[in-house]
PDB file of C-alpha atoms in Angstrom:
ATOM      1  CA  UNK A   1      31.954  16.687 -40.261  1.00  0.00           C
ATOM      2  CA  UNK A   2      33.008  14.167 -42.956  1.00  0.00           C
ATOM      3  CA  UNK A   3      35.478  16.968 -44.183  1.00  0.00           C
ATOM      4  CA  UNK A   4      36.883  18.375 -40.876  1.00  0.00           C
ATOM      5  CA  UNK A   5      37.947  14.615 -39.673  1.00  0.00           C
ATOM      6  CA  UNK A   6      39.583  13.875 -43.211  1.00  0.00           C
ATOM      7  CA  UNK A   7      41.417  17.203 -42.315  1.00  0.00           C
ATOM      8  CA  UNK A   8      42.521  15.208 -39.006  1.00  0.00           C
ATOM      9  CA  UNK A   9      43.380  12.539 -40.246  1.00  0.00           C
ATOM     10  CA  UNK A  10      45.855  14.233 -43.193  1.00  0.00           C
ATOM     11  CA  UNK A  11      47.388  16.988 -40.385  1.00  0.00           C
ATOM     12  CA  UNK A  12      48.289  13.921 -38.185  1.00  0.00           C
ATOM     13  CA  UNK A  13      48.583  11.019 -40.193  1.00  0.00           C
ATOM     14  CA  UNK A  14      47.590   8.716 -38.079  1.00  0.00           C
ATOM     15  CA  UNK A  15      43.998   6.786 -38.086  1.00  0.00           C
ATOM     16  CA  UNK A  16      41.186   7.400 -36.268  1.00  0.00           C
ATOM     17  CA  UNK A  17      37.748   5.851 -35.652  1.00  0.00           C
ATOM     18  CA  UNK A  18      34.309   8.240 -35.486  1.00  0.00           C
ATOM     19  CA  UNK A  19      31.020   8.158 -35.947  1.00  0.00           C
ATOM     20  CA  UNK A  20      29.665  10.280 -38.562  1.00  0.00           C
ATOM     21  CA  UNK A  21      26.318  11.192 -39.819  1.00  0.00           C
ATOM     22  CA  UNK A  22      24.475  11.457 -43.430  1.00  0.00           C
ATOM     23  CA  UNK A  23      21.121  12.660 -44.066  1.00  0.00           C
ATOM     24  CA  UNK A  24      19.161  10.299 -46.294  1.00  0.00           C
ATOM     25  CA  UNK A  25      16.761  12.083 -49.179  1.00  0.00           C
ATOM     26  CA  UNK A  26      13.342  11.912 -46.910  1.00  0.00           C
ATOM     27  CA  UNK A  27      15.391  13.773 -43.951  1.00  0.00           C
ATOM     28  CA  UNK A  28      16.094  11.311 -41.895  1.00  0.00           C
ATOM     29  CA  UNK A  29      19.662  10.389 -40.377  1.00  0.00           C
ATOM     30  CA  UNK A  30      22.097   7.573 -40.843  1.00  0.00           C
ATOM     31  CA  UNK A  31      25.106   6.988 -38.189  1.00  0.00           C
ATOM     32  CA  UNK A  32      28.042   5.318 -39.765  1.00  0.00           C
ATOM     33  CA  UNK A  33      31.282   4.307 -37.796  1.00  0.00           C
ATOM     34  CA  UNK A  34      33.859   4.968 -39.987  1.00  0.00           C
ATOM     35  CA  UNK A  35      37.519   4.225 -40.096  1.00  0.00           C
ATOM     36  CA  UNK A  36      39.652   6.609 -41.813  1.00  0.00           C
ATOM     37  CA  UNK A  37      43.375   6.107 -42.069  1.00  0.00           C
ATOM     38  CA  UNK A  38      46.049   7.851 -44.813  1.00  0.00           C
ATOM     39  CA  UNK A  39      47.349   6.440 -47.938  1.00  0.00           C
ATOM     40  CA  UNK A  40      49.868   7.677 -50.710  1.00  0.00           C
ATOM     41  CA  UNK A  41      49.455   6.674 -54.599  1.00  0.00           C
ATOM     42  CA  UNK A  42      53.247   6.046 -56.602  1.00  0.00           C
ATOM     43  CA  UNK A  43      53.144   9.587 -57.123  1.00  0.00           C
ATOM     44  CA  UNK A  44      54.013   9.775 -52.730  1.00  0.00           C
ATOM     45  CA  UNK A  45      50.493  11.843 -52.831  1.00  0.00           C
ATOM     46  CA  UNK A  46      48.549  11.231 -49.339  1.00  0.00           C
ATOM     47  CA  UNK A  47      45.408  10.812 -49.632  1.00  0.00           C
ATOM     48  CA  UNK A  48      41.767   9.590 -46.919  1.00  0.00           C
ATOM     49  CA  UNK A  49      40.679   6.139 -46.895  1.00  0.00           C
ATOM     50  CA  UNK A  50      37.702   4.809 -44.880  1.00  0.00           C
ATOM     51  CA  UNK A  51      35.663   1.703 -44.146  1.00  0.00           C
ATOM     52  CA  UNK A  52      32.488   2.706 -43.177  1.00  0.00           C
ATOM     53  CA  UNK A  53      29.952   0.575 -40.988  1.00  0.00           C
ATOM     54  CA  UNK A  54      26.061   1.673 -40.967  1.00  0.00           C
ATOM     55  CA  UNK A  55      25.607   1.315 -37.078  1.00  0.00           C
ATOM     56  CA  UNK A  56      21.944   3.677 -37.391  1.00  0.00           C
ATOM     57  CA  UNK A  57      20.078   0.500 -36.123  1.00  0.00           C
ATOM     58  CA  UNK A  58      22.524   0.879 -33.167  1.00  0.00           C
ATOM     59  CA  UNK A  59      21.984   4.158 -32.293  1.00  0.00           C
ATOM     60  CA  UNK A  60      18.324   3.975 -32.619  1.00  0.00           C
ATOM     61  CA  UNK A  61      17.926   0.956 -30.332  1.00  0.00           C
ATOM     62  CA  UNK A  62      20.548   2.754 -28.037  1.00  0.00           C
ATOM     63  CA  UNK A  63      17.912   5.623 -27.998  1.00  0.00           C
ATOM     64  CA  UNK A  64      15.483   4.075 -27.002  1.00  0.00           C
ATOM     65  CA  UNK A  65      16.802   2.165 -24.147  1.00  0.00           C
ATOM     66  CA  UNK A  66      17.942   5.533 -23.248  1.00  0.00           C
ATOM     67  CA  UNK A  67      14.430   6.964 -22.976  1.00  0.00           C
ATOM     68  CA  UNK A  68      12.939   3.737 -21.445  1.00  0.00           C
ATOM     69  CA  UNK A  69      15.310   3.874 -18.913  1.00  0.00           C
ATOM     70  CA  UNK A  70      14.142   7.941 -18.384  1.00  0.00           C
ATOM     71  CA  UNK A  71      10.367   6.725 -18.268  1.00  0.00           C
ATOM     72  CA  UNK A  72      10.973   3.554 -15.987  1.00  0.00           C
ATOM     73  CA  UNK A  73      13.229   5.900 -13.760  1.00  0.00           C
ATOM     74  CA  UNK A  74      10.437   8.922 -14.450  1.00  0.00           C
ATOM     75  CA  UNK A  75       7.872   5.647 -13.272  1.00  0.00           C
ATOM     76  CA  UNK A  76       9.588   4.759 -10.041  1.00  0.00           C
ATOM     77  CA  UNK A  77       9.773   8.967  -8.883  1.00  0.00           C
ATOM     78  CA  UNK A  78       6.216   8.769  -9.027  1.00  0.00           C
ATOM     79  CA  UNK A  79       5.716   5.294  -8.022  1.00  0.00           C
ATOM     80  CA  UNK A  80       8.151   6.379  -4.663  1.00  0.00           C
ATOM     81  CA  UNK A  81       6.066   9.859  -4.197  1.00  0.00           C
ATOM     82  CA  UNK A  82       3.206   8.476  -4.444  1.00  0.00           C
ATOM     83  CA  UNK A  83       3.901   5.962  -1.761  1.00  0.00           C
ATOM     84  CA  UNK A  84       5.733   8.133   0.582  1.00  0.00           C
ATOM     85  CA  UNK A  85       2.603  10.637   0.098  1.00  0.00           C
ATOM     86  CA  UNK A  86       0.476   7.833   2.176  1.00  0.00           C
ATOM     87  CA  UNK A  87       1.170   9.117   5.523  1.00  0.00           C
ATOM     88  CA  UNK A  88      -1.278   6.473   7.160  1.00  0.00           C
ATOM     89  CA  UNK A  89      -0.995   3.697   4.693  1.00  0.00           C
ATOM     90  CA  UNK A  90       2.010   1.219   4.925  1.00  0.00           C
ATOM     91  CA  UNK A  91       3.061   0.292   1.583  1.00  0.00           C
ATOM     92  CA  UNK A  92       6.171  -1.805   0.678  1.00  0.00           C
ATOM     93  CA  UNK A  93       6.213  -3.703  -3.353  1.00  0.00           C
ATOM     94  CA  UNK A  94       7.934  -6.970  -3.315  1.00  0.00           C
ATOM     95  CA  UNK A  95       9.156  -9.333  -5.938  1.00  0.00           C
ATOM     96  CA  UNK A  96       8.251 -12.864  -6.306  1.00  0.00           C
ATOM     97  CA  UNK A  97      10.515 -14.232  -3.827  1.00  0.00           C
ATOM     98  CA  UNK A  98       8.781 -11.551  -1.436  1.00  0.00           C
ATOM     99  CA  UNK A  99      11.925  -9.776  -1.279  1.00  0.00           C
ATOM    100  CA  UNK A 100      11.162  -5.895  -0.729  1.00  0.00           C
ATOM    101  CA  UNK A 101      12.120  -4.082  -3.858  1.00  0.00           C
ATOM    102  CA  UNK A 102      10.733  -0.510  -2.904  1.00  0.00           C
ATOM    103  CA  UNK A 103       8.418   0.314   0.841  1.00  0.00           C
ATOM    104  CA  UNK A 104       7.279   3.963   1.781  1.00  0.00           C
ATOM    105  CA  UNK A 105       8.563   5.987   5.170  1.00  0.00           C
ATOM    106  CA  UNK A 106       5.434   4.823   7.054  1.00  0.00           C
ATOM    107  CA  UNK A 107       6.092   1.361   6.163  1.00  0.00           C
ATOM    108  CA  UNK A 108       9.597   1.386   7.216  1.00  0.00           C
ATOM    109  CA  UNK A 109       9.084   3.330  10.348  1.00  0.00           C
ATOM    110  CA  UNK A 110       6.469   1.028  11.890  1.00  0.00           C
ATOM    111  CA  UNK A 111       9.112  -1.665  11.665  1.00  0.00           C
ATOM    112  CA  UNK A 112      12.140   0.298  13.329  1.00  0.00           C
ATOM    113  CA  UNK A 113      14.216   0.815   9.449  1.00  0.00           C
ATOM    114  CA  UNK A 114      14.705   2.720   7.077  1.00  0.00           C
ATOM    115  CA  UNK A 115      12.938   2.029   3.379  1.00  0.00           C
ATOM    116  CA  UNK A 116      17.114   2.118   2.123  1.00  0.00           C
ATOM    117  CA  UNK A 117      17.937  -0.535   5.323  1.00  0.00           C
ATOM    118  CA  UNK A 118      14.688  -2.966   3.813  1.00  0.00           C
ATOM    119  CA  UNK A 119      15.879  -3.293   0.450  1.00  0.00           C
ATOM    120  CA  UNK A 120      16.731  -6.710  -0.344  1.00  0.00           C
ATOM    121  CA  UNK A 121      15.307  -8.251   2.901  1.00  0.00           C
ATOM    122  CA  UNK A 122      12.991 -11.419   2.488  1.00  0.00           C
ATOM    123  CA  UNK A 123       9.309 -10.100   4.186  1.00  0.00           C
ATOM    124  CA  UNK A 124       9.476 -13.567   5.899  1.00  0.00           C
ATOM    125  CA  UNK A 125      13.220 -13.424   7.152  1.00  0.00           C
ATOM    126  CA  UNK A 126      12.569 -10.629   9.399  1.00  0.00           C
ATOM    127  CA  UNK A 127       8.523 -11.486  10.113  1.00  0.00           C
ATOM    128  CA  UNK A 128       8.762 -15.097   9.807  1.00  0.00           C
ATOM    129  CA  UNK A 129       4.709 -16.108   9.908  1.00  0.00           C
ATOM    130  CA  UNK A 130       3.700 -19.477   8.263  1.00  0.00           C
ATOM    131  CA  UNK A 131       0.450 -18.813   7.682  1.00  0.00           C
ATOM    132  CA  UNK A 132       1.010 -14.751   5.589  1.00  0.00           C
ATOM    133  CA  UNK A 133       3.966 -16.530   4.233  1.00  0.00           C
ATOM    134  CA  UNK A 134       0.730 -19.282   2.872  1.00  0.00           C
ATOM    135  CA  UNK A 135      -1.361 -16.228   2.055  1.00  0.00           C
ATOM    136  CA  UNK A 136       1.382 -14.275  -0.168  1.00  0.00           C
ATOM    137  CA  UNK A 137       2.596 -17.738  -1.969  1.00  0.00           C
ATOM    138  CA  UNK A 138      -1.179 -17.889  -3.237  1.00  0.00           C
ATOM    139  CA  UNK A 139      -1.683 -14.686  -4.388  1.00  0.00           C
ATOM    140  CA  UNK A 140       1.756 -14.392  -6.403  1.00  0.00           C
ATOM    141  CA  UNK A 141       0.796 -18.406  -7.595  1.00  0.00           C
ATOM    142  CA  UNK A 142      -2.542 -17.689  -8.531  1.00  0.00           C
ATOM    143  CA  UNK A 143      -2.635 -13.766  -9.424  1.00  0.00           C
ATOM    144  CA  UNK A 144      -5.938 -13.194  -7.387  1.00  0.00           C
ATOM    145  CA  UNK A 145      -5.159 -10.651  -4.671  1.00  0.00           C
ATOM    146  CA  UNK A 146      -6.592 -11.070  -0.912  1.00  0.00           C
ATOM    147  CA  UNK A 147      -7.711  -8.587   1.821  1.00  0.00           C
ATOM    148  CA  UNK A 148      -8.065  -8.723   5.105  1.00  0.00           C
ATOM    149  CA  UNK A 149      -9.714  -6.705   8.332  1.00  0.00           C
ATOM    150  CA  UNK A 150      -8.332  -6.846  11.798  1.00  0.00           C
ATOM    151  CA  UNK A 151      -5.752  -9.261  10.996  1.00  0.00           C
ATOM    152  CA  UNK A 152      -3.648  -9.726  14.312  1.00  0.00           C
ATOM    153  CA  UNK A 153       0.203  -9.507  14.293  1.00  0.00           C
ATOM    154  CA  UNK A 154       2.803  -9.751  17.235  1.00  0.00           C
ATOM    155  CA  UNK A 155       5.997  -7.947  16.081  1.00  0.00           C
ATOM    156  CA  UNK A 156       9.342 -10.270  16.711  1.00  0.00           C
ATOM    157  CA  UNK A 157      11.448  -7.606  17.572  1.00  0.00           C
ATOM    158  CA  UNK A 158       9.086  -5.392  19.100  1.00  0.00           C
ATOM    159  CA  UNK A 159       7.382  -7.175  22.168  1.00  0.00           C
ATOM    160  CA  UNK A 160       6.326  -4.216  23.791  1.00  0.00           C
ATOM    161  CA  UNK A 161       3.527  -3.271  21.130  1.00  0.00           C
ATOM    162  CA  UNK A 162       1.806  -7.049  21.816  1.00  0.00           C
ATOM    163  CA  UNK A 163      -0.625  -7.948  19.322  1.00  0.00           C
ATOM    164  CA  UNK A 164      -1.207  -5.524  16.717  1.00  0.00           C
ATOM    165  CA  UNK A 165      -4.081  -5.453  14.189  1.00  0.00           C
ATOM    166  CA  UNK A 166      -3.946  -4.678  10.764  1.00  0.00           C
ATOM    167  CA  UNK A 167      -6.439  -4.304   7.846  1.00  0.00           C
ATOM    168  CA  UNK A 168      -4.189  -5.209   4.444  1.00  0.00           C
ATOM    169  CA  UNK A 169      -4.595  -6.283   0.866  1.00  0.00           C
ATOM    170  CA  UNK A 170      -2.236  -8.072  -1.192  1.00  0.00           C
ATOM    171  CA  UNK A 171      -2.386  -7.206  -4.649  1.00  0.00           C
ATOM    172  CA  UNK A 172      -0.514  -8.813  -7.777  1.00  0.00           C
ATOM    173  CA  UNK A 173       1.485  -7.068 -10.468  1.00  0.00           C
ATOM    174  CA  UNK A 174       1.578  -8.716 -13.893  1.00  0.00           C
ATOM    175  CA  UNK A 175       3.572  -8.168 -16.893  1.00  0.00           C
ATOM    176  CA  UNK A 176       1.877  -7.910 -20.185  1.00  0.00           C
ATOM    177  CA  UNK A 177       1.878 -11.599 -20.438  1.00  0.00           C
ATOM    178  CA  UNK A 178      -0.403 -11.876 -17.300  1.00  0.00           C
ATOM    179  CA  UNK A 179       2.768 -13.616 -15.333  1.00  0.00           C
ATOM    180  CA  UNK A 180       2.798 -12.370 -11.869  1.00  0.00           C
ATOM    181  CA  UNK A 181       5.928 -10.507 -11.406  1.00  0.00           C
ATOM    182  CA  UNK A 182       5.236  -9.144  -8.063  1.00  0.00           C
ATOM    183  CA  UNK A 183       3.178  -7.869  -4.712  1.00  0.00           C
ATOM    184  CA  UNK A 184       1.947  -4.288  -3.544  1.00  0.00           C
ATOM    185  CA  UNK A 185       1.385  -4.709   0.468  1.00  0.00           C
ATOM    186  CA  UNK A 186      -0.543  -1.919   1.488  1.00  0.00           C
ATOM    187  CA  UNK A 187      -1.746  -2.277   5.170  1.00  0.00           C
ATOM    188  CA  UNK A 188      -3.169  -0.090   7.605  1.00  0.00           C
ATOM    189  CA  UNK A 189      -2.809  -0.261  11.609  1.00  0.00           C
ATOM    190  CA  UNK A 190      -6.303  -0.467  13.212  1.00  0.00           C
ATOM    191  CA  UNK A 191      -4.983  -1.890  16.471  1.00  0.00           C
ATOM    192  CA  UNK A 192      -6.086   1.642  18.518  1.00  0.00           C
ATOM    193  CA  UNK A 193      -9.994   1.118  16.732  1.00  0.00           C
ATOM    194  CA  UNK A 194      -9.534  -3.055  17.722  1.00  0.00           C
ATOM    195  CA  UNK A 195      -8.926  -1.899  21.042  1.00  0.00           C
ATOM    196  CA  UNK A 196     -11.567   0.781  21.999  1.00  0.00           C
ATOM    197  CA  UNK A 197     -13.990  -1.760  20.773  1.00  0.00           C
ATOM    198  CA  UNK A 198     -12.646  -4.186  22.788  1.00  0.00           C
ATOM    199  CA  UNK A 199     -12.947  -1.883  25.816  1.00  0.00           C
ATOM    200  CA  UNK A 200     -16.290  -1.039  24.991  1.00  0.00           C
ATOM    201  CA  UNK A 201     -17.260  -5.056  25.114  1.00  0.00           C
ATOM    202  CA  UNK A 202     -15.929  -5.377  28.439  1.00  0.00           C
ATOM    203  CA  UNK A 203     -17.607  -2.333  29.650  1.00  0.00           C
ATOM    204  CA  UNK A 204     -20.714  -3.486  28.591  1.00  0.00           C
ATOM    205  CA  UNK A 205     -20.229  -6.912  29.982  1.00  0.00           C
ATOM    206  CA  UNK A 206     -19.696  -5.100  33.329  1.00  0.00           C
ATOM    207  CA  UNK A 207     -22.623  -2.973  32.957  1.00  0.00           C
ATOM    208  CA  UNK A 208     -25.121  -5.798  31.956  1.00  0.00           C
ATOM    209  CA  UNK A 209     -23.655  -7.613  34.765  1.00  0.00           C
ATOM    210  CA  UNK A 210     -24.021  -4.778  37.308  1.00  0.00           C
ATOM    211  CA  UNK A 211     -27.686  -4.269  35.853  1.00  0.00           C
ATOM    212  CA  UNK A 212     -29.017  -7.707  36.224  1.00  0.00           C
ATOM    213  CA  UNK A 213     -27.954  -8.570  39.792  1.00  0.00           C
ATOM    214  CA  UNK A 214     -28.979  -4.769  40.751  1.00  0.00           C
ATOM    215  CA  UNK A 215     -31.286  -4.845  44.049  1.00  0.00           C
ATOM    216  CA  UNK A 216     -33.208  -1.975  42.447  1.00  0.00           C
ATOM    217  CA  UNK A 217     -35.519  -1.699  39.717  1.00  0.00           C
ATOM    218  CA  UNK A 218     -33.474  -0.509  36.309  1.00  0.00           C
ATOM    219  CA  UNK A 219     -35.409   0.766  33.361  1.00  0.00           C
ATOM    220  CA  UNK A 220     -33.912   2.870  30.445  1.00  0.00           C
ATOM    221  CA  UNK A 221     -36.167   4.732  27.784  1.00  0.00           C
ATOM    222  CA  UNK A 222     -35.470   6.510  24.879  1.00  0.00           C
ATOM    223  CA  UNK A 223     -36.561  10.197  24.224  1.00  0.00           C
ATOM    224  CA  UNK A 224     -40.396   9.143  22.700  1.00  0.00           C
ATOM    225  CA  UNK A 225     -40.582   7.741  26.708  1.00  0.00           C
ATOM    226  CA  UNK A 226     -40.253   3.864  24.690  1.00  0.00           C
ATOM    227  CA  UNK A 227     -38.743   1.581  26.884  1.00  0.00           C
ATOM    228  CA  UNK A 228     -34.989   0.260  25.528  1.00  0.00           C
ATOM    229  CA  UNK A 229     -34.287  -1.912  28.390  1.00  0.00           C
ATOM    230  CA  UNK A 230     -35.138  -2.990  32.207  1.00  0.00           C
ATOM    231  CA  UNK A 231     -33.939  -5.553  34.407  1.00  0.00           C
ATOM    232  CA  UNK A 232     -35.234  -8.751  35.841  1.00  0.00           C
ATOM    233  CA  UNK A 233     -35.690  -7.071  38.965  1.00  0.00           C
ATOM    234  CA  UNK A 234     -38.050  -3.749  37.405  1.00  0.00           C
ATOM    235  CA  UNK A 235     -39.815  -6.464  35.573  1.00  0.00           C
ATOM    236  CA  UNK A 236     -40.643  -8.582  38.429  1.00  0.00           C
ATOM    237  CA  UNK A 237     -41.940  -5.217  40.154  1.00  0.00           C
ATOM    238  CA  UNK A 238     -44.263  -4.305  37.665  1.00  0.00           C
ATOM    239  CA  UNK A 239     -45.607  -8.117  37.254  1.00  0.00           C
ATOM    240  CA  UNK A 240     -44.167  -8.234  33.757  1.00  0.00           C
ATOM    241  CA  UNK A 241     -41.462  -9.926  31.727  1.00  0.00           C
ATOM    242  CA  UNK A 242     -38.506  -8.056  29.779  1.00  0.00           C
ATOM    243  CA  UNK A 243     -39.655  -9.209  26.335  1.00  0.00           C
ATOM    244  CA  UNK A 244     -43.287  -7.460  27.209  1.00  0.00           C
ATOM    245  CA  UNK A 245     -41.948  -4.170  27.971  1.00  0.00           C
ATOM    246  CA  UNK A 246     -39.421  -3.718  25.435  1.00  0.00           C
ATOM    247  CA  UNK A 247     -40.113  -1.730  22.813  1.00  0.00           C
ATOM    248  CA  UNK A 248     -43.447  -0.495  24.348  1.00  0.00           C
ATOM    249  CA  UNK A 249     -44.167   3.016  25.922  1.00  0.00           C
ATOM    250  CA  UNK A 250     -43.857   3.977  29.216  1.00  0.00           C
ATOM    251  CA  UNK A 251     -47.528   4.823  30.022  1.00  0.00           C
ATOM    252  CA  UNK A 252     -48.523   1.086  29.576  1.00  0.00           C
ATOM    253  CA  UNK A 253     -47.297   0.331  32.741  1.00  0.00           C
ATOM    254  CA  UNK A 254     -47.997   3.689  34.553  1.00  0.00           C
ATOM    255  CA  UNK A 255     -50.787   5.691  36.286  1.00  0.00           C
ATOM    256  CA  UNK A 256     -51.982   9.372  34.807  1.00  0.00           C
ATOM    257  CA  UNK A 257     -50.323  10.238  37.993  1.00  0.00           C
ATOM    258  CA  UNK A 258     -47.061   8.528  37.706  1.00  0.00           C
ATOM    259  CA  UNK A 259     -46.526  10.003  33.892  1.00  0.00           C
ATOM    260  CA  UNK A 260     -46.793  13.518  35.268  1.00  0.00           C
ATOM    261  CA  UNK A 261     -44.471  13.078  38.085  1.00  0.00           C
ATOM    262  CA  UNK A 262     -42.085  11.304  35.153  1.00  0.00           C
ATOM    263  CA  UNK A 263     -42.769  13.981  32.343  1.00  0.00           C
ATOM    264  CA  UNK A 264     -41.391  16.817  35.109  1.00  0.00           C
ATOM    265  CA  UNK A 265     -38.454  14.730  36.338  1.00  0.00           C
ATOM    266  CA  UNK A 266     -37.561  14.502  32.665  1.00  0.00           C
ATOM    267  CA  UNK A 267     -38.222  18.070  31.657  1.00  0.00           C
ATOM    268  CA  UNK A 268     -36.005  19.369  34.643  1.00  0.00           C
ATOM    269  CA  UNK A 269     -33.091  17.187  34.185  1.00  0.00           C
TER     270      UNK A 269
END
């Protein structure tokens, strides 16, 4: 190459600037940028002139921001597929000033955006909530992530889903100083589980309330004919109290008679 650009530079007469390479004795390359321009001795005979500057420490460095750039960028593709593969998680990273650098689909769509739309956004400009806003400034301040189960939350913008609950973590990412550099949300919707539980209190308020002021005698067993539960009423009956029949068998408090009339009701159910 050194040649065919002193060639250019004696067809056209005119200077040029180009980087050319030498290979040092052990193989390996230097990069020079060289500066070649045409001179002519008192004879009038032209002749190639260069100033050569060893820019190898250049190019290396420039190669390797090249291929950190490729792994960082290699990094976030599987950083983003990952997170986009968690259909049922919500995950959004933010930095420290809880602004959201990168969130997954499912994040995003729970909050009416899209993850492109969220970039940017402060968490606690659009969810402003003093008390997560508390929770996030100690975990980025401290590097000691937090979790919680069942954690209520009443969307701003979204009235109609009322309170929502939520089991979430927030975790800390360090550098490889230890400095807290910023937060992976990852949260998970439990408000339908919060809910059917919450049913299933009431409806067992109702029912102990229905089975206490029952005019009738009430008395449950389980499937060894042990007794699981009876009312006040069944109790009274029988002369007994609830704590003595609990937990004991059903013949204790019935005749030969009465436990074959029970075993056939049971048997023909």
């Amino acid at each position: 190459s050194f040649r065919k650009n002193d060639l250019v530079v004696l067809s056209s007469d005119h200077p040029i600037d180009v980087i050319e390479e030498t290979k040092n004795p052990d193989g390996s390359i230097c990069y020079w940028l060289d500066s070649k321009f045409t001179f002519r001795n008192a004879a009038g005979e032209r002749f190639v002139a260069g100033i050569g500057l060893d820019i190898t420490g250049r190019k290396k460095a420039e190669a390797a921001l090249r291929d950190a750039r490729t792994a960082l960028e290699r990094e976030r593709n599987l950083l983003r597929t990952i997170m986009d593969g968690a259909k049922n998680s919500h995950l959004a990273y933010l930095d420290r000033d809880f602004k959201f650098v990168h969130v997954n689909e499912a994040f995003a769509a729970t909050c009416g955006y899209t993850p492109e739309s969220l970039i940017g956004i402060n968490h606690f400009a659009l969810y402003p909530h003093t008390e997560n806003e508390a929770i996030f400034a100690r975990v980025r301040d401290t590097g000691i992530a937090m979790e919680f189960h069942d954690k209520p939350f009443s969307f701003p913008d979204q009235s109609e889903r009322g309170v929502t609950y939520w089991d979430w973590t927030l975790t800390p990412v360090k550098d490889n100083e230890g400095s807290v550099v910023g937060l992976v949300l990852a949260s998970f919707e439990t408000t339908a589980r919060v809910r059917v539980e919450e049913a299933l209190r009431a409806s067992e308020v109702r029912y102990r309330r229905l089975v206490e002021t029952a005019s009738e005698g009430i008395w449950q067993i389980d499937l060894d004919l042990r007794t699981i539960d009876v009312n006040e009423r069944l109790a009274s009956m029988l002369g007994y109290s609830k704590k003595e029949m609990v937990g004991h068998h059903i013949q204790e408090f019935t005749t030969p008679d009465e436990m074959v009339s029970v075993r056939k009701r049971i048997e023909n159910r």
